[in-house]
Amino acid sequence: MQSLRLKAIDNLTTGNTDVNVEGVGKITAIFGDNVFTLKTARDFLSDDAYKSLLASIKNGQKIDRNVANQIAAGMRQWAEKKGVTHYTHWFQPLTGSSAEKHDSFFTLKGDGTPLEQFEGDALVQQEPDASSFPSGGLRATFEARGYTAWDPTSPAFIMHIGQGLTLCIPTIFVSYTGESLDYKAPLLKSIDALSKAAVDVCHYFDRNVSKVVATLGWEQEYFVVDEGLANGRPDLVMTGRTVFGHTPAKGQQMEDHYFGSIPERIYAFMRDFEYEAYRLGIPLRTRHNEVAPAQFECAPIFEELNLAVDHNTLLMDVMSRVAKRHKLKVLLHEKPFAGINGSGKHNNWSMATDTGVNLLAPGKTPKTNLMFLAFFVNTIKAVHDYADLMRASIASAGNDHRLGANEAPPAIISAYIGHYLTKVLNEIESRVSDKFDEQDEVMLKLDIHKSIPELLLDNTDRNRTSPFAFTGNKFEFRAVGSSANCALPMTILNTIMAETLSAFKAEVDKLIEKGDKKEVAIMQVIKKYIKASKKVLFEGDGYSDEWQKEAAKRGLPNLKTTPVALDPMITEKAKKLFEKHNVLSHTELEARHEIELEKYVKIVQIEGRVIGDLAGNHILPAAIRYQNVLIQNIKGLKELGVKAASYKAQMDVLNEMSEHIQKVQVLAFEMTEARKKANALSSARAKAVAYCDKVKPYFDEIRYHVDKLELLVDDSEWELPKYREILFLR
Ligand code: ADP
Ligand code: MG
């Protein structure tokens, strides 16, 4: 029987894989037409209902039952016009993807008459069974049931799945006792906490600010491969990454893929998912090839954080679905292929006031520049004080392959601010004296003000190796994994920023009380923060060995693997922080910590099983078949009396192969034993550490021998599609 590999290759050459995608026309004509935008709401809601919805979005005001009924009715009317029959609460449980439970509008009246209906209650709350979602021990202590609750700040949308249309209501997901079971609930709380703290600091500069929103623009990297070839790789199907595969003769060394022309088949796929995205109101802006072969990136225009997170989660889902139509497979894993670049998701983050000011953009006047400096320096201080939490927020089994692997930001959290800002901070540090007087103030403010326009030039001064870089008017958190939900790292960033800003305000107020002028007090604390957080700034090559040494000298943590990188989540310091800002309770933190550990264990466990299966069922059978061919060949030559020196090549290959076969078999057995031992451990952390330190090391060892066999065995016998095929055939 022909292997899936050869069938897929055959199909690529003879089959028709092209899907015709028609032109979209003007994007503005379709943008958001599957979204219940405020504009749509205006058309379908009464004045009262519309006003109430608006107030809830803008100021978090509660929507009463009666109004909720009206909004639900308006939504249904709009959705039915488009052919929608079902609705679902759409939420983001801690598994990392999105979840839905569809209900129809259809119901029966008491007398049995059929009726279409969507009431306020159904809009506001739904009760999916929470017992199958990860809850990290919360279930043992709390009620098993959970419910989803409407988040009016993210608009409802219509999802097309094949011919089926569903009205999706973005919601949070909480247990009956109020513990959050998802990514969105704490995110929303952290957005509030940040707004409060940031507004307070803004008031030093502008009393008109009443709200600050966090903004996010993500850049999503991904791989796209032929579905047929991917299906021939049980490892890709089961784990999203290849556990074996010899480096192809050509990898990314020619650097010909980055920003190269987009292959036709991928281009059709991109246009297709972009079309869906536009209709869902996802403002995609850029598309291009990435560094590795078969790797690409897309990025939207930035949005208010909560919406941006929903849009990223939604897009990952849309991309995967649309890929199927094109007989392609999207790989969102952080490291689908060894030896070539992995994928990240850069999170561009900033804060904006309701008066329209980006708080991380240098201003036009000395006053706005001082405000910029305050927020800028506070961000650095936050990163300095809570680098361990930032590291924890991006820890995952997938990202472990990427961080610190000489092609991605290291596991050490540092911030890059560029040449000019470094100069500005140094100047403040050296020139602001403790007896800082008003004359100093005027001089410094003018000097800083003069040098700040140069910062914009600094935007070109790029450092790709920093995990957290200032890029002109925002910070870019680059160490986030490509498959991650942005909510977790953003929740951490908002919370540590809220904490730092409120401490900043307390210090400034104290100085003002003592009689300092406001600007003088602000400058003093800025200076203090610059001094205190200096060691987290790094402008050099983050990929270099020198940085590893230097960072160790500076005392910066360098936690390379998930089980230990997660520890900072449950320290007393973290518990106090999250409780103070009402983002996560102690129990919720403990639960999340456990869920992340369990997730890690499951992933490594599945990978271990897949490695065992593939070695036993695919690799060794093919290798032994070819071993037999060699044996027959050598025997025959010997029988014919050919002298041994003449079949030395066959003997060498046979010997080499036999050794690798032996090794694969023995190591796979040992790995299984290590797994059994790890499984017997009871604490989640101990298990995760055992999987990391005792099981995972076998992966590379086994891989080494399998990849050698791939080079030795007759190509036609090899069953798993090879790297050169997966990465270069389309
Ligand atoms: P690059 O980082 O590749 O130079 P850009 O600077 O254009 O690209 O932006 C990358 C991402 O950062 C985009 O999604 C963009 O919308 C986003 N971005 C720009 N300004 C902000 C901001 N103030 N807040 C959050 N994201 C932003
Ligand atoms: Mg960028």
XYZ file of N, CA and C in Angstrom, residues 196-204 207 378 498-513 521-522 525 529:
93
model
N -7.776 53.023 36.598
C -7.838 53.809 37.838
C -6.479 54.416 38.181
N -5.452 53.572 38.202
C -4.124 54.050 38.598
C -3.582 55.059 37.594
N -3.830 54.813 36.313
C -3.284 55.705 35.287
C -4.006 57.051 35.284
N -5.317 57.027 35.507
C -6.069 58.286 35.551
C -5.518 59.163 36.675
N -5.262 58.552 37.840
C -4.714 59.309 38.962
C -3.422 60.019 38.584
N -2.551 59.311 37.901
C -1.278 59.929 37.515
C -1.500 60.976 36.424
N -2.423 60.689 35.502
C -2.727 61.668 34.448
C -3.176 62.998 35.052
N -3.863 62.928 36.184
C -4.403 64.159 36.770
C -3.331 65.158 37.197
N -2.097 64.710 37.350
C -1.014 65.673 37.581
C -0.856 66.595 36.370
N -6.544 67.425 34.149
C -7.691 67.040 34.985
C -8.839 66.498 34.153
N 7.696 54.481 34.583
C 6.898 53.560 35.398
C 6.806 52.175 34.753
N -0.456 48.954 37.043
C -1.374 49.605 37.988
C -0.682 49.756 39.340
N -0.007 48.707 39.767
C 0.667 48.729 41.068
C 1.782 49.779 41.074
N 2.590 49.785 40.021
C 3.709 50.716 39.970
C 3.215 52.163 39.931
N 2.179 52.403 39.130
C 1.651 53.767 39.040
C 1.062 54.232 40.369
N 0.398 53.336 41.082
C -0.199 53.800 42.338
C 0.887 54.053 43.388
N 1.950 53.262 43.359
C 3.068 53.536 44.267
C 3.738 54.863 43.893
N 3.856 55.090 42.602
C 4.447 56.336 42.095
C 3.653 57.537 42.607
N 2.344 57.440 42.480
C 1.494 58.541 42.920
C 1.657 58.789 44.424
N 1.711 57.711 45.178
C 1.860 57.868 46.630
C 3.156 58.609 46.957
N 4.220 58.265 46.248
C 5.513 58.917 46.521
C 5.497 60.383 46.115
N 4.913 60.646 44.956
C 4.859 62.034 44.482
C 4.022 62.868 45.454
N 2.870 62.327 45.846
C 1.993 63.060 46.771
C 2.708 63.402 48.077
N 3.495 62.457 48.540
C 4.214 62.680 49.796
C 5.155 63.879 49.662
N 5.866 63.926 48.545
C 6.790 65.044 48.333
C 6.029 66.358 48.212
N 4.884 66.294 47.548
C 4.088 67.513 47.397
C 3.619 67.995 48.768
N 3.184 67.040 49.587
C 2.756 67.393 50.952
C 3.884 68.065 51.727
N 8.459 67.303 42.338
C 8.201 66.024 42.991
C 8.202 64.889 41.961
N 7.561 65.129 40.842
C 7.486 64.089 39.802
C 8.888 63.740 39.304
N 10.823 61.542 41.774
C 10.446 60.126 41.811
C 10.863 59.429 40.509
N 13.175 56.122 40.306
C 12.771 54.899 39.596
C 13.799 54.493 38.537
